[in-house]
XYZ file of C-alpha atoms in Angstrom:
354
model
C -22.170 19.507 2.515
C -22.839 17.468 -1.081
C -22.653 13.932 -1.637
C -19.036 13.000 -1.561
C -17.153 11.689 -4.168
C -15.403 8.460 -2.146
C -17.534 7.057 0.574
C -15.701 4.221 2.009
C -17.620 1.930 4.665
C -16.594 -0.596 7.366
C -13.252 -1.382 4.823
C -11.474 -4.379 6.173
C -8.275 -6.274 4.206
C -6.768 -9.239 6.172
C -3.573 -11.812 4.938
C -3.755 -14.633 6.256
C -0.160 -16.444 6.272
C 1.276 -18.570 3.768
C 1.823 -21.792 6.616
C 4.673 -24.295 4.452
C 4.354 -27.865 3.763
C 5.362 -29.169 7.804
C 2.764 -26.938 9.283
C -0.490 -28.291 7.238
C 1.196 -31.880 8.304
C 1.039 -30.261 12.138
C -1.987 -29.390 11.625
C -0.960 -26.228 11.794
C -3.519 -23.030 12.520
C -3.258 -19.974 9.890
C -3.814 -16.581 11.188
C -5.197 -13.222 10.118
C -2.902 -10.184 9.698
C -5.719 -7.634 10.235
C -4.035 -5.162 7.613
C -6.709 -2.945 7.565
C -9.622 -3.636 10.036
C -12.806 -1.914 9.602
C -12.208 1.389 8.577
C -14.863 4.234 7.149
C -14.494 7.982 5.926
C -15.192 9.934 2.939
C -13.785 12.624 0.144
C -14.814 14.975 -0.876
C -14.995 16.291 -4.615
C -12.315 18.955 -4.711
C -10.562 18.205 -1.537
C -7.401 16.479 -0.675
C -7.774 14.110 2.360
C -4.541 13.101 4.630
C -4.418 9.748 5.955
C -1.014 9.587 8.228
C 0.099 7.056 10.650
C 3.485 5.092 11.427
C 4.723 2.420 8.980
C 3.004 -0.865 8.628
C -0.363 1.066 10.229
C -2.533 -0.277 6.814
C -2.536 3.866 4.679
C -1.215 1.955 1.735
C -3.175 -1.477 1.834
C -6.529 1.186 2.322
C -5.241 3.011 -0.539
C -5.136 0.027 -3.216
C -7.874 -2.037 -1.386
C -10.237 0.726 -2.340
C -9.244 1.037 -5.432
C -9.596 -2.485 -5.948
C -5.487 -3.712 -7.037
C -6.610 -5.608 -3.639
C -9.225 -7.607 -3.039
C -11.040 -6.494 -0.252
C -12.436 -8.425 2.634
C -15.598 -6.704 4.146
C -17.197 -3.283 3.937
C -17.906 -1.124 0.715
C -16.350 1.493 -0.948
C -17.990 3.518 -2.824
C -17.103 6.574 -6.014
C -19.924 8.837 -7.334
C -22.648 6.668 -5.935
C -21.878 2.957 -7.143
C -20.126 0.223 -5.107
C -16.785 -0.326 -6.762
C -17.160 -4.472 -5.665
C -19.800 -4.405 -7.474
C -19.210 -3.031 -10.421
C -19.890 -4.582 -13.537
C -17.068 -4.876 -15.855
C -17.779 -1.879 -18.253
C -18.196 -0.480 -15.297
C -15.119 -1.052 -13.663
C -13.039 -0.121 -16.549
C -14.889 3.591 -16.143
C -13.286 3.400 -12.048
C -9.866 2.789 -13.702
C -10.228 5.968 -15.942
C -11.776 7.914 -13.016
C -9.387 6.636 -10.590
C -5.690 6.522 -10.619
C -1.971 5.956 -8.519
C 1.211 7.844 -7.762
C 2.978 5.420 -6.007
C 5.756 6.244 -3.556
C 8.863 5.315 -5.142
C 9.386 6.306 -8.596
C 11.565 4.505 -10.559
C 10.520 1.128 -9.381
C 6.873 2.890 -10.570
C 8.177 2.606 -14.214
C 9.544 0.291 -16.729
C 13.293 0.701 -16.804
C 12.117 -0.105 -20.603
C 9.662 2.097 -21.444
C 10.901 6.265 -22.410
C 9.448 8.508 -20.467
C 6.696 8.829 -23.432
C 5.588 5.194 -23.802
C 4.485 5.461 -19.419
C 2.712 8.306 -19.816
C 0.675 6.797 -23.127
C 0.274 3.383 -21.763
C -3.034 4.065 -19.741
C -4.270 5.372 -23.738
C -2.991 2.014 -24.802
C -4.483 -0.120 -22.280
C -7.872 1.358 -22.713
C -8.010 1.626 -25.710
C -7.720 5.528 -26.980
C -6.535 7.328 -29.442
C -3.613 6.132 -32.224
C 0.594 5.630 -31.631
C 0.333 10.022 -33.377
C -2.390 11.107 -30.590
C -1.006 9.077 -27.289
C 2.368 10.382 -28.424
C 0.916 14.219 -28.915
C -0.733 13.679 -25.876
C 2.582 12.086 -24.058
C 4.126 15.791 -24.866
C 1.658 17.777 -23.732
C 1.351 16.259 -20.460
C 5.497 16.351 -19.934
C 5.168 19.821 -20.198
C 2.258 20.129 -18.040
C 4.071 18.877 -15.388
C 7.394 20.887 -16.155
C 9.719 18.836 -18.693
C 10.512 19.690 -21.111
C 8.813 18.243 -24.611
C 11.697 16.695 -26.410
C 12.590 14.349 -23.365
C 9.937 12.166 -24.290
C 12.096 9.420 -25.719
C 14.123 9.756 -22.662
C 14.607 6.672 -19.868
C 13.393 6.719 -16.919
C 18.003 6.159 -15.641
C 18.462 9.537 -17.444
C 16.343 11.584 -15.215
C 16.674 13.003 -11.230
C 13.953 11.274 -8.606
C 11.500 14.189 -9.186
C 11.885 13.787 -12.373
C 10.683 11.183 -11.986
C 7.728 11.383 -10.029
C 6.729 14.018 -12.370
C 6.362 11.200 -15.119
C 4.358 8.915 -12.652
C 1.734 11.954 -11.732
C 2.108 12.662 -15.950
C 1.059 8.804 -16.201
C -1.687 9.598 -13.619
C -3.346 12.586 -15.614
C -3.324 10.170 -19.202
C -6.445 9.272 -18.510
C -8.535 12.564 -17.604
C -9.436 11.373 -13.768
C -11.177 12.638 -11.258
C -9.827 11.190 -8.384
C -6.014 10.762 -7.253
C -4.871 8.177 -4.399
C -1.106 9.433 -3.611
C 0.532 6.855 -1.921
C 3.414 9.133 -0.152
C 4.229 11.160 -3.164
C 7.243 12.670 -1.774
C 8.874 10.884 1.021
C 12.098 9.447 -1.333
C 12.726 12.704 -2.736
C 15.290 15.485 -1.005
C 13.369 18.141 0.656
C 13.959 20.927 -1.727
C 12.085 18.584 -4.275
C 9.485 17.832 -2.106
C 8.433 21.790 -2.759
C 7.853 21.353 -5.560
C 5.677 18.239 -6.462
C 3.833 19.487 -3.614
C 3.629 23.145 -5.706
C 2.892 20.741 -9.120
C 0.386 19.039 -7.429
C -1.446 21.996 -5.818
C -1.638 23.801 -9.157
C -3.039 20.742 -10.717
C -5.933 20.103 -8.324
C -6.771 23.741 -8.444
C -7.057 23.522 -12.263
C -8.438 20.092 -13.283
C -10.625 19.389 -10.651
C -9.475 17.193 -9.099
C -9.427 15.098 -5.788
C -6.896 13.910 -3.518
C -6.280 10.655 -0.895
C -2.928 12.017 0.022
C -1.688 8.682 2.273
C 2.066 10.437 4.087
C 3.468 9.778 7.669
C 4.965 13.494 7.408
C 3.080 15.479 9.552
C 4.247 18.639 8.093
C 3.581 17.499 3.967
C 0.144 16.497 5.598
C -0.841 20.403 6.949
C 0.953 21.809 3.960
C -1.354 20.538 1.484
C -4.828 18.851 3.021
C -8.374 20.323 3.921
C -9.021 17.067 6.878
C -6.979 14.262 8.389
C -7.572 10.916 9.485
C -5.170 9.421 11.448
C -5.016 5.443 11.548
C -3.287 2.757 13.400
C -2.782 -0.395 14.057
C -5.631 -0.933 10.914
C -8.023 1.623 11.864
C -8.441 5.048 12.346
C -8.280 6.536 15.758
C -8.472 10.191 15.186
C -10.064 12.362 11.523
C -11.288 16.052 11.774
C -10.617 19.415 9.871
C -6.122 19.886 9.423
C -6.383 23.169 11.699
C -8.181 21.250 14.343
C -6.146 18.111 13.987
C -2.962 20.067 14.397
C -3.870 22.495 16.583
C -5.733 20.659 19.294
C -5.627 16.879 18.983
C -8.282 14.620 20.957
C -6.418 11.165 20.202
C -3.334 9.962 22.557
C -1.710 8.596 19.344
C -2.255 11.793 17.228
C -0.580 13.974 20.329
C 2.248 11.694 20.517
C 2.407 11.846 17.003
C 3.079 15.421 16.707
C 5.082 15.546 19.719
C 7.577 13.125 18.265
C 7.895 15.374 15.140
C 11.109 17.186 14.685
C 11.513 21.020 14.331
C 14.025 23.632 14.086
C 14.425 25.683 17.216
C 16.513 24.426 20.322
C 14.667 25.252 23.303
C 12.816 23.096 25.314
C 9.702 23.028 23.463
C 11.427 22.527 20.333
C 13.418 19.322 20.517
C 13.048 15.970 19.505
C 10.656 14.117 21.744
C 10.720 10.373 21.627
C 6.482 10.531 22.615
C 5.918 6.983 21.104
C 7.090 4.253 23.338
C 7.206 0.243 22.809
C 6.526 -1.601 20.304
C 3.315 -1.421 17.543
C 1.389 -4.374 18.117
C 1.377 -7.125 16.060
C -1.898 -7.044 13.523
C -2.294 -10.746 13.978
C -2.929 -10.576 17.482
C -3.861 -7.027 18.533
C -4.931 -5.640 21.346
C -8.350 -6.492 23.193
C -10.147 -3.090 23.642
C -8.180 -0.129 22.441
C -5.508 -1.244 20.379
C -3.400 2.055 21.377
C -3.761 1.189 25.320
C -0.362 -0.557 25.352
C 1.339 2.670 24.318
C -1.329 4.952 25.438
C 0.353 6.714 28.990
C -3.684 7.865 30.012
C -4.766 3.963 29.618
C -6.841 2.623 32.159
C -8.857 -0.988 33.077
C -11.501 0.282 30.748
C -9.727 0.744 28.065
C -8.524 -3.108 27.718
C -11.953 -4.385 27.871
C -13.828 -2.470 25.360
C -13.063 -0.870 21.633
C -13.947 3.060 22.087
C -16.710 4.269 19.103
C -16.155 7.290 17.488
C -17.443 10.536 19.873
C -17.562 14.341 18.269
C -16.088 17.371 19.234
C -18.393 19.348 18.468
C -16.851 22.608 18.249
C -14.137 21.502 16.378
C -15.376 19.430 13.990
C -13.390 15.752 15.063
C -14.136 12.529 16.142
C -12.201 11.173 18.400
C -12.098 7.066 19.454
C -10.986 7.550 22.590
C -12.907 6.705 26.081
C -11.569 10.444 27.492
C -13.388 12.646 24.816
C -16.622 11.621 27.288
C -16.844 13.029 30.792
C -19.443 11.241 32.223
C -17.618 7.562 31.051
C -16.870 4.571 32.931
C -13.063 5.574 32.290
C -12.806 8.149 34.692
C -13.634 5.690 37.414
C -11.000 2.456 36.571
C -7.447 1.891 37.269
C -5.130 3.674 35.485
C -2.752 0.354 33.565
C 0.319 0.377 36.298
C 3.011 1.355 33.931
C 6.238 3.515 35.821
C 8.010 0.728 37.788
C 8.200 -2.201 35.000
C 10.392 -2.489 31.781
C 9.518 -2.129 28.964
C 9.871 -6.043 28.347
C 7.724 -6.835 31.476
C 4.878 -3.301 30.279
C 5.174 -5.836 26.823
C 3.845 -8.696 28.664
C 1.432 -7.301 31.253
C -0.598 -5.091 28.670
C -1.163 -7.963 25.773
């Protein structure tokens, strides 16, 4: 396998609480919110890696931090072999051209005072590329490339639909001819019919320009449609990763299983009914559980899961990696007692598992 375009190693992003004056006088200790806590993955050239998980699991923060839009607490990100966090100014400017982002909300990501053409040309202005005439011509060309008309160049964001605004956002991301795009929930704010159009556009652009995508989403059907590989996040950590078909057909981690069981299905058979599979609340990232972070909600959790965090174990036949003791036949997990849950209420269960 060739050298990955992007390599993320033990990436961490912690946020410290901003305490008030009274807390400072009383000497109240601050706590860190562990939004991203030791994430590692790689993205090969030309592929699409999906990053999936519940809201608040750290997906978007991961994308922003690896692009250096947020300052990392620890870890490393290497782009085409060079460390993003150690780049000199010139190298960082070049990286900004080669790696771009498409945001979730196509309205709030566009300045309402700028026309479509001005929004698309803004990266060219920032990087001092071309003059006003060539930038306008480039904006028109990009509008047409994403399925809009060139004569819409002077319209403002409020004059476009949600799907059209997202096309403008994609055009803006393409203005600097990048190699890598972070797509942060790019279709979640759109109607289902429009989602399909945007996904088809992204696939066409990837094929035409040889783009590499990190596709962040919580919609598993979208992930399966567009991604080559998937990384599943829970509470700031990646718990499973592997080829998209293997993840969907044979999930190895209990969290992945429950995510897939929770997907609504169109048929009305017992198998097709929605399953409210994920019980309980996500623990606070300020004080994540010891051991496996999913053990407070896992139906298979045993005492061993409380004690130690699992490493990543390989499923050799499917190419998956899973952070779960159940993946090892000879682990002490199988000898430890299951965590008792059946007789406890939800509130009692959470107190017991903390």
